[in-house]
Short mmCIF file of C-alpha atoms in Angstrom, two decimals:
data_model
loop_
_atom_site.label_atom_id
_atom_site.label_comp_id
_atom_site.label_asym_id
_atom_site.label_seq_id
_atom_site.Cartn_x
_atom_site.Cartn_y
_atom_site.Cartn_z
CA MET A 1 0.00 0.00 0.00
CA ILE A 2 2.78 2.46 0.86
CA GLY A 3 4.33 1.95 -2.54
CA THR A 4 1.14 3.11 -4.24
CA LEU A 5 1.10 6.53 -2.55
CA THR A 6 1.36 9.26 -5.14
CA SER A 7 0.71 12.38 -3.07
CA SER A 8 0.63 13.86 0.40
CA GLN A 9 -3.16 13.85 0.20
CA ASP A 10 -3.15 10.05 -0.23
CA ALA A 11 -0.99 9.55 2.85
CA ILE A 12 -3.05 11.94 4.96
CA ALA A 13 -6.27 10.27 3.85
CA LEU A 14 -4.92 6.86 4.88
CA GLU A 15 -4.03 8.08 8.35
CA GLU A 16 -7.40 9.77 8.74
CA LYS A 17 -9.23 6.59 7.77
CA HIS A 18 -7.19 3.92 9.55
CA GLY A 19 -5.43 5.63 12.45
CA ALA A 20 -6.67 6.88 15.79
CA HIS A 21 -6.99 10.67 15.75
CA ASN A 22 -4.73 11.30 18.72
CA TYR A 23 -2.53 13.85 16.92
CA HIS A 24 -3.13 16.96 14.85
CA PRO A 25 -0.12 17.07 12.51
CA LEU A 26 0.92 19.93 10.31
CA PRO A 27 -0.29 19.08 6.76
CA VAL A 28 3.03 17.81 5.43
CA VAL A 29 3.98 14.19 4.67
CA LEU A 30 7.67 13.47 5.09
CA SER A 31 9.48 10.66 3.33
CA LYS A 32 13.20 11.44 3.70
CA GLY A 33 15.57 13.14 6.13
CA GLU A 34 19.24 14.08 6.17
CA GLY A 35 20.95 16.36 8.68
CA VAL A 36 18.82 19.46 9.22
CA TYR A 37 16.60 18.76 6.19
CA VAL A 38 13.52 16.68 5.47
CA TRP A 39 11.67 16.12 2.20
CA ASP A 40 7.99 15.46 1.55
CA VAL A 41 6.63 12.81 -0.82
CA GLU A 42 6.50 15.35 -3.64
CA GLY A 43 10.21 16.09 -3.17
CA LYS A 44 9.94 19.51 -1.54
CA LYS A 45 12.80 20.25 0.87
CA TYR A 46 12.32 21.77 4.33
CA TYR A 47 14.38 22.84 7.30
CA ASP A 48 13.30 20.78 10.30
CA PHE A 49 12.86 23.18 13.20
CA LEU A 50 11.28 20.68 15.59
CA SER A 51 13.77 17.77 15.55
CA SER A 52 11.03 15.31 16.49
CA TYR A 53 10.67 17.14 19.82
CA SER A 54 14.47 17.08 20.30
CA ALA A 55 14.92 13.40 19.46
CA VAL A 56 17.13 14.05 16.42
CA ASN A 57 19.65 16.43 17.97
CA GLN A 58 22.35 14.69 15.91
CA GLY A 59 20.42 15.34 12.69
CA HIS A 60 18.30 13.04 10.59
CA CYS A 61 19.81 9.68 9.64
CA HIS A 62 23.25 10.45 11.01
CA PRO A 63 25.52 7.91 9.24
CA THR A 64 27.46 6.95 12.38
CA ILE A 65 24.26 6.09 14.25
CA VAL A 66 22.60 4.40 11.28
CA ASN A 67 25.68 2.27 10.61
CA ALA A 68 25.72 1.15 14.25
CA LEU A 69 22.06 0.15 13.85
CA LYS A 70 22.75 -1.77 10.64
CA GLU A 71 25.73 -3.66 12.01
CA GLN A 72 23.98 -4.74 15.19
CA ALA A 73 20.69 -5.52 13.39
CA GLU A 74 22.53 -8.08 11.28
CA THR A 75 24.06 -9.70 14.38
CA LEU A 76 21.57 -9.75 17.27
CA THR A 77 18.55 -7.55 17.95
CA LEU A 78 16.83 -8.90 21.07
CA THR A 79 17.52 -11.42 23.80
CA SER A 80 15.18 -10.07 26.51
CA ARG A 81 16.66 -9.79 29.99
CA ALA A 82 16.13 -13.52 30.54
CA PHE A 83 19.74 -13.83 29.36
CA TYR A 84 22.85 -11.68 29.33
CA ASN A 85 23.98 -10.21 26.02
CA ASP A 86 27.41 -9.00 24.96
CA VAL A 87 26.43 -5.34 24.43
CA LEU A 88 24.39 -4.28 27.47
CA GLY A 89 27.23 -4.27 29.98
CA ALA A 90 29.45 -2.19 27.70
CA TYR A 91 26.60 0.28 27.18
CA GLU A 92 25.88 0.50 30.91
CA LYS A 93 29.55 1.23 31.64
CA TYR A 94 29.67 3.82 28.85
CA VAL A 95 26.49 5.69 29.76
CA THR A 96 27.11 5.76 33.52
CA GLU A 97 30.63 7.11 33.05
CA TYR A 98 29.37 9.57 30.42
CA PHE A 99 26.87 11.14 32.82
CA GLY A 100 28.66 10.45 36.10
CA PHE A 101 26.38 7.94 37.86
CA ASP A 102 26.89 4.48 39.37
CA LYS A 103 23.99 2.67 37.75
CA VAL A 104 21.53 2.85 34.85
CA LEU A 105 18.16 1.17 34.39
CA PRO A 106 17.52 0.93 30.62
CA MET A 107 14.03 1.36 29.17
CA ASN A 108 12.57 2.31 25.78
CA THR A 109 10.44 5.45 25.84
CA GLY A 110 10.45 8.71 27.75
CA ALA A 111 7.19 7.98 29.51
CA GLU A 112 8.57 4.61 30.63
CA GLY A 113 11.59 6.45 31.99
CA VAL A 114 9.37 8.75 34.05
CA GLU A 115 7.31 5.84 35.37
CA THR A 116 10.54 4.03 36.26
CA ALA A 117 11.87 7.03 38.19
CA ILE A 118 8.58 7.34 40.09
CA LYS A 119 8.72 3.67 41.09
CA ILE A 120 12.35 3.91 42.21
CA CYS A 121 11.62 7.07 44.19
CA ARG A 122 8.66 5.49 46.00
CA LYS A 123 10.54 2.31 46.80
CA TRP A 124 13.48 4.34 48.11
CA ALA A 125 11.04 6.30 50.28
CA TYR A 126 9.78 3.17 52.02
CA GLU A 127 13.04 1.23 52.25
CA LYS A 128 15.55 4.04 52.82
CA LYS A 129 13.78 7.14 54.11
CA GLY A 130 11.31 5.27 56.27
CA ILE A 131 8.05 6.75 54.98
CA ALA A 132 5.04 4.58 55.82
CA GLU A 133 4.00 2.29 52.98
CA ASN A 134 1.68 3.86 50.39
CA LYS A 135 2.13 7.33 51.93
CA ALA A 136 4.99 8.68 49.79
CA LYS A 137 4.37 11.89 47.87
CA ILE A 138 6.21 13.34 44.89
CA ILE A 139 6.22 17.08 44.23
CA VAL A 140 5.65 18.12 40.60
CA CYS A 141 5.27 21.47 38.86
CA GLU A 142 2.23 23.07 37.30
CA ASP A 143 2.20 23.05 33.48
CA ASN A 144 4.48 20.02 33.47
CA PHE A 145 4.70 17.50 30.66
CA HIS A 146 6.21 14.12 31.52
CA GLY A 147 4.25 11.88 29.14
CA ARG A 148 0.74 10.52 28.72
CA THR A 149 0.55 7.35 30.78
CA THR A 150 -2.25 7.10 33.35
CA THR A 151 0.06 7.91 36.26
CA VAL A 152 1.66 10.88 34.52
CA ILE A 153 -1.58 12.52 33.43
CA SER A 154 -2.77 12.21 37.02
CA PHE A 155 -0.54 15.17 37.90
CA SER A 156 -1.03 17.14 34.67
CA ASN A 157 -3.12 20.29 34.60
CA ASP A 158 -3.70 20.07 30.85
CA PRO A 159 -7.44 19.32 30.50
CA ASP A 160 -6.98 17.63 27.10
CA ALA A 161 -4.45 15.21 28.58
CA GLN A 162 -6.48 14.48 31.70
CA ARG A 163 -10.21 14.77 31.08
CA ASN A 164 -12.17 11.46 31.07
CA PHE A 165 -9.12 9.27 31.75
CA GLY A 166 -9.70 8.89 35.50
CA PRO A 167 -9.62 7.62 38.17
CA TYR A 168 -6.24 9.20 38.70
CA THR A 169 -3.19 7.99 40.56
CA PRO A 170 -2.74 9.69 43.95
CA GLY A 171 0.49 10.71 45.65
CA PHE A 172 1.47 13.91 43.84
CA VAL A 173 1.66 17.51 45.03
CA LYS A 174 1.64 20.34 42.47
CA ILE A 175 3.46 23.62 43.01
CA PRO A 176 4.19 26.59 40.70
CA TYR A 177 7.22 26.21 38.43
CA ASN A 178 10.30 28.34 39.06
CA ASP A 179 9.20 29.05 42.63
CA THR A 180 11.74 27.95 45.23
CA GLN A 181 9.64 29.37 48.06
CA ALA A 182 6.73 27.11 47.09
CA LEU A 183 9.11 24.17 46.89
CA GLU A 184 10.58 24.95 50.29
CA GLU A 185 7.08 25.02 51.79
CA ALA A 186 6.03 21.75 50.14
CA LEU A 187 9.20 20.03 51.36
CA LYS A 188 8.11 20.56 54.97
CA ASP A 189 5.80 17.56 54.57
CA PRO A 190 7.74 14.56 55.98
CA GLU A 191 5.96 12.22 53.55
CA VAL A 192 7.54 13.88 50.50
CA ALA A 193 9.96 11.50 48.77
CA GLY A 194 10.91 13.32 45.57
CA PHE A 195 10.71 16.42 43.40
CA LEU A 196 10.17 15.69 39.70
CA VAL A 197 10.95 18.63 37.42
CA GLU A 198 11.83 19.62 33.86
CA PRO A 199 14.84 21.98 33.79
CA ILE A 200 12.97 23.80 31.00
CA GLN A 201 9.29 23.14 30.37
CA GLY A 202 9.26 22.42 26.64
CA GLU A 203 5.61 21.55 26.05
CA ALA A 204 4.55 24.52 28.17
CA GLY A 205 6.14 26.80 25.59
CA VAL A 206 9.87 26.61 26.43
CA ASN A 207 9.19 28.01 29.88
CA THR A 208 12.71 28.85 31.05
CA PRO A 209 13.32 29.31 34.79
CA ALA A 210 15.80 31.51 36.63
CA ASP A 211 19.42 30.50 36.11
CA ASP A 212 19.80 29.36 39.72
CA TYR A 213 16.45 27.54 40.02
CA MET A 214 17.83 24.04 39.48
CA ARG A 215 20.74 24.62 41.85
CA LYS A 216 18.46 25.93 44.61
CA ALA A 217 15.93 23.14 44.06
CA ALA A 218 18.65 20.50 44.34
CA ASP A 219 19.98 22.08 47.54
CA LEU A 220 16.52 22.19 49.11
CA CYS A 221 15.91 18.55 48.25
CA LYS A 222 19.23 17.52 49.76
CA GLU A 223 18.51 19.47 52.96
CA ASN A 224 15.20 17.63 53.33
CA ASN A 225 16.38 14.12 52.31
CA VAL A 226 14.20 14.22 49.20
CA LEU A 227 15.24 12.88 45.78
CA PHE A 228 15.82 15.52 43.11
CA ILE A 229 14.50 13.96 39.87
CA ALA A 230 15.41 15.72 36.61
CA ASP A 231 13.35 14.90 33.52
CA GLU A 232 15.89 15.68 30.78
CA ILE A 233 14.12 13.68 28.08
CA GLN A 234 13.70 16.79 25.93
CA THR A 235 16.32 19.14 27.39
CA GLY A 236 19.21 16.69 27.69
CA ILE A 237 21.91 15.53 25.28
CA ALA A 238 23.30 18.98 24.38
CA ARG A 239 19.97 20.57 23.36
CA THR A 240 20.29 23.58 25.68
CA GLY A 241 23.98 24.25 25.08
CA SER A 242 25.36 21.90 27.73
CA LEU A 243 25.22 18.15 28.03
CA LEU A 244 22.33 18.47 30.49
CA ALA A 245 20.13 21.48 31.15
CA VAL A 246 20.81 21.14 34.89
CA CYS A 247 24.40 22.02 34.01
CA GLY A 248 23.28 25.65 33.82
CA ASP A 249 25.51 27.94 31.79
CA CYS A 250 28.37 25.50 31.28
CA SER A 251 29.22 24.85 27.63
CA CYS A 252 31.44 21.80 28.15
CA ALA A 253 30.72 18.59 26.30
CA ASN A 254 31.06 16.05 29.08
CA ARG A 255 31.22 15.46 32.83
CA CYS A 256 33.31 18.55 33.62
CA GLU A 257 29.98 20.41 33.81
CA ARG A 258 30.09 19.35 37.47
CA GLN A 259 32.54 22.20 38.00
CA ALA A 260 29.98 24.84 37.00
CA ALA A 261 28.52 26.85 39.87
CA THR A 262 24.99 26.33 38.57
CA TYR A 263 25.30 22.55 38.11
CA ALA A 264 22.78 20.56 40.13
CA LYS A 265 23.41 16.82 39.94
CA PRO A 266 20.09 14.98 40.09
CA ASP A 267 19.54 12.00 42.35
CA LEU A 268 17.58 10.45 39.49
CA LEU A 269 18.23 11.49 35.87
CA ILE A 270 15.69 10.57 33.18
CA LEU A 271 16.88 10.50 29.55
CA GLY A 272 15.23 9.60 26.26
CA LYS A 273 14.75 11.02 22.76
CA ALA A 274 18.22 12.13 21.61
CA ILE A 275 20.01 9.42 23.58
CA SER A 276 19.44 7.40 20.40
CA GLY A 277 19.49 10.27 17.89
CA GLY A 278 15.94 9.41 16.87
CA VAL A 279 17.05 6.16 15.24
CA TYR A 280 15.54 3.73 17.77
CA PRO A 281 13.46 4.08 20.97
CA VAL A 282 15.82 4.28 23.96
CA SER A 283 15.37 5.74 27.44
CA ALA A 284 17.29 5.47 30.67
CA VAL A 285 17.12 6.30 34.35
CA LEU A 286 20.44 6.91 36.08
CA ALA A 287 21.18 7.01 39.80
CA ASP A 288 23.91 6.16 42.28
CA ASP A 289 24.08 2.83 44.11
CA HIS A 290 22.39 3.92 47.33
CA ILE A 291 19.23 4.71 45.34
CA MET A 292 19.26 2.16 42.52
CA GLU A 293 19.92 -0.78 44.86
CA VAL A 294 16.26 -0.72 45.99
CA ILE A 295 15.35 -2.35 42.66
CA ARG A 296 15.79 -6.12 42.74
CA PRO A 297 15.07 -8.96 40.27
CA GLY A 298 11.44 -9.18 39.22
CA GLN A 299 10.47 -5.74 40.54
CA HIS A 300 10.78 -3.74 37.33
CA GLY A 301 11.73 -4.36 33.73
CA SER A 302 10.89 -4.42 30.05
CA THR A 303 11.21 -7.02 27.30
CA PHE A 304 12.99 -4.54 25.04
CA GLY A 305 14.78 -2.49 27.70
CA GLY A 306 18.54 -2.86 27.27
CA ASN A 307 18.32 -4.79 24.01
CA PRO A 308 21.58 -5.02 21.98
CA LEU A 309 20.28 -2.90 19.11
CA ALA A 310 19.28 -0.05 21.42
CA CYS A 311 22.57 -0.18 23.29
CA LYS A 312 24.72 0.04 20.17
CA VAL A 313 22.63 2.89 18.80
CA ALA A 314 22.78 4.84 22.06
CA ILE A 315 26.57 4.54 22.33
CA ALA A 316 26.97 5.80 18.76
CA ALA A 317 24.51 8.66 19.34
CA LEU A 318 26.30 9.84 22.47
CA GLU A 319 29.69 9.60 20.76
CA VAL A 320 28.43 11.91 18.01
CA VAL A 321 27.46 14.53 20.60
CA VAL A 322 31.04 14.72 21.87
CA ASP A 323 32.86 14.17 18.58
CA GLU A 324 30.96 16.95 16.81
CA ASN A 325 30.89 19.41 19.75
CA LEU A 326 27.12 19.67 19.57
CA ALA A 327 26.69 21.29 22.99
CA ALA A 328 28.98 24.18 22.10
CA ASN A 329 27.30 24.57 18.70
CA ALA A 330 23.84 24.65 20.27
CA ARG A 331 24.97 27.25 22.77
CA ARG A 332 26.51 29.55 20.15
CA LEU A 333 23.70 29.26 17.60
CA GLY A 334 21.04 29.66 20.28
CA GLU A 335 22.47 33.02 21.28
CA ILE A 336 22.44 34.13 17.65
CA PHE A 337 18.86 32.94 17.16
CA ARG A 338 17.45 34.64 20.26
CA GLU A 339 19.23 37.89 19.49
CA ARG A 340 17.75 37.98 15.99
CA MET A 341 14.27 37.07 17.21
CA GLN A 342 14.38 39.69 19.98
CA GLN A 343 15.45 42.33 17.49
CA PHE A 344 12.64 41.23 15.19
CA ALA A 345 10.10 41.30 18.04
CA ALA A 346 11.06 44.91 18.74
CA LYS A 347 10.03 45.82 15.18
CA ASN A 348 7.04 43.53 14.60
CA ASP A 349 3.86 43.77 16.66
CA LEU A 350 2.91 40.15 15.98
CA VAL A 351 5.85 38.77 17.99
CA LYS A 352 5.97 39.64 21.69
CA SER A 353 9.27 38.06 22.67
CA ALA A 354 11.69 35.16 22.28
CA ARG A 355 12.98 32.87 25.01
CA GLY A 356 14.92 29.68 25.52
CA ARG A 357 18.37 28.26 26.00
CA GLY A 358 20.72 26.71 23.49
CA LEU A 359 18.69 25.54 20.51
CA LEU A 360 15.47 25.02 22.48
CA ASN A 361 13.62 28.27 21.85
CA ALA A 362 10.19 29.77 21.31
CA ILE A 363 8.55 32.97 20.20
CA LEU A 364 5.39 34.26 21.82
CA ILE A 365 2.78 35.37 19.29
CA ASN A 366 0.80 38.49 20.18
CA ASP A 367 -2.61 36.84 20.22
CA THR A 368 -4.70 34.75 22.60
CA PRO A 369 -3.92 31.06 23.19
CA GLU A 370 -7.37 30.28 21.76
CA SER A 371 -6.56 31.92 18.43
CA SER A 372 -5.30 30.04 15.35
CA THR A 373 -2.63 32.65 14.60
CA ALA A 374 0.40 30.57 15.66
CA TRP A 375 -0.92 27.55 13.78
CA ASP A 376 -1.56 29.63 10.66
CA ILE A 377 1.97 31.06 10.85
CA CYS A 378 3.38 27.52 11.05
CA VAL A 379 1.40 26.56 7.95
CA ALA A 380 2.83 29.62 6.19
CA LEU A 381 6.34 28.67 7.37
CA LYS A 382 5.79 25.23 5.86
CA GLU A 383 4.97 26.78 2.53
CA ASN A 384 8.25 28.71 2.75
CA GLY A 385 10.35 25.64 3.55
CA LEU A 386 10.57 25.52 7.34
CA LEU A 387 8.74 23.15 9.69
CA ALA A 388 7.77 24.19 13.21
CA LYS A 389 4.79 23.57 15.47
CA PRO A 390 2.83 25.72 17.94
CA THR A 391 2.38 24.78 21.57
CA HIS A 392 -0.01 26.18 24.15
CA GLY A 393 -1.93 27.99 21.42
CA ASN A 394 0.05 31.15 20.80
CA ILE A 395 3.65 29.95 21.21
CA ILE A 396 5.83 28.59 18.41
CA ARG A 397 8.64 26.25 19.44
CA PHE A 398 11.88 26.27 17.43
CA ALA A 399 14.31 23.40 17.99
CA PRO A 400 16.43 22.47 14.94
CA PRO A 401 18.98 19.64 14.88
CA LEU A 402 22.18 20.62 16.65
CA VAL A 403 24.28 19.89 13.56
CA MET A 404 22.94 23.09 11.99
CA THR A 405 25.51 25.60 10.71
CA GLU A 406 25.40 29.34 11.28
CA THR A 407 24.71 29.92 7.58
CA GLN A 408 21.73 27.58 7.72
CA LEU A 409 20.49 29.22 10.92
CA GLN A 410 20.65 32.70 9.40
CA ASP A 411 18.74 31.40 6.38
CA CYS A 412 16.08 30.01 8.70
CA CYS A 413 15.85 33.31 10.59
CA ASP A 414 15.26 35.03 7.26
CA ILE A 415 12.44 32.59 6.47
CA ILE A 416 10.82 33.11 9.88
CA GLU A 417 11.04 36.90 9.72
CA ASN A 418 9.87 37.20 6.11
CA THR A 419 6.98 34.77 6.70
CA ILE A 420 5.74 36.71 9.73
CA LYS A 421 6.16 40.04 7.91
CA ASP A 422 4.02 38.77 5.05
CA PHE A 423 1.53 37.29 7.50
CA SER A 424 1.24 40.65 9.27
CA LYS A 425 0.26 42.54 6.11
#
């Protein structure tokens, strides 16, 4: 059937007829990707300014990652954890040393990573902190996005994600984001076991906190014997200009970020998306021994978690980040992008402001969240060769692959500015 498709309309019609309508995609059908570019089925070329929600930081179809996939796929793809395999241990050593932790628990998707961290945190609360069984609470932030499983939506305040999916999982306390005073107050509850937070709230519109928020949050958690849990599924792997967003303003490419004054090492680190460069589903939860040792055989797992194919792909993807200095490139290009967008906002009434860090950025459109303006601008951007997507109604998120060059970025800024100028007429 796929071979008979002759147009984007055919592909869209097939999805509409045979697929659940749980997404509202931009009307473009992609069939090829390379680096910062994607092509539709008619052959039109676009800049990708979403990077599959930061999963393809290393660019589309990076040859190093794809070759690792091919080589392992021809050797061994899956053993399950019923047996050892000859790749998992090497991957576990590599990834724990890469991020500076004792242990890793491998999973497949970001939402699985979040669920895994929640389970570890609760078990640690009962076995290490001494909280009474079934009483542990985890603090989360308003406007969070950690996935769409039943547990995760239980602490979402997005009505579309939550409505009519109850009953909801208890045990979560919501506080305002970027508010250390609210966190300090919530931590007074002796039944609190963890604080789960995104260093930058991507789905909320690239909501960027104060520079010292992560550092202060980590300190408060430590003072109260509470686990600091960083969801870096979208912000991690060099996206924000450092290896992890909790590294603050450090532009290093590896563990020396620990030396930065703003670095806040999480007790539990959740990774996904770009840990595999978008080539294969991989996620991971990292922690030191005194936390991870609460998990014992039979208490958590996944058939595909830690499979040889995923491990080889993840090693290759993380090597690319260091070898190609992607953190430094994201940091430098992000500064250029925000400066241009801020200058443009000062001259165009349709754009209120720009915000972000590294190459995770957004512009705020001067209209209500209920309006279609941001969506309509994204459709116009598509026509002009750039793909982006609105979030929270009147915010447009811009997150290109980190392999982008300055020349390409300036070209994209021209497209964005000219599209909005024409849209404003």
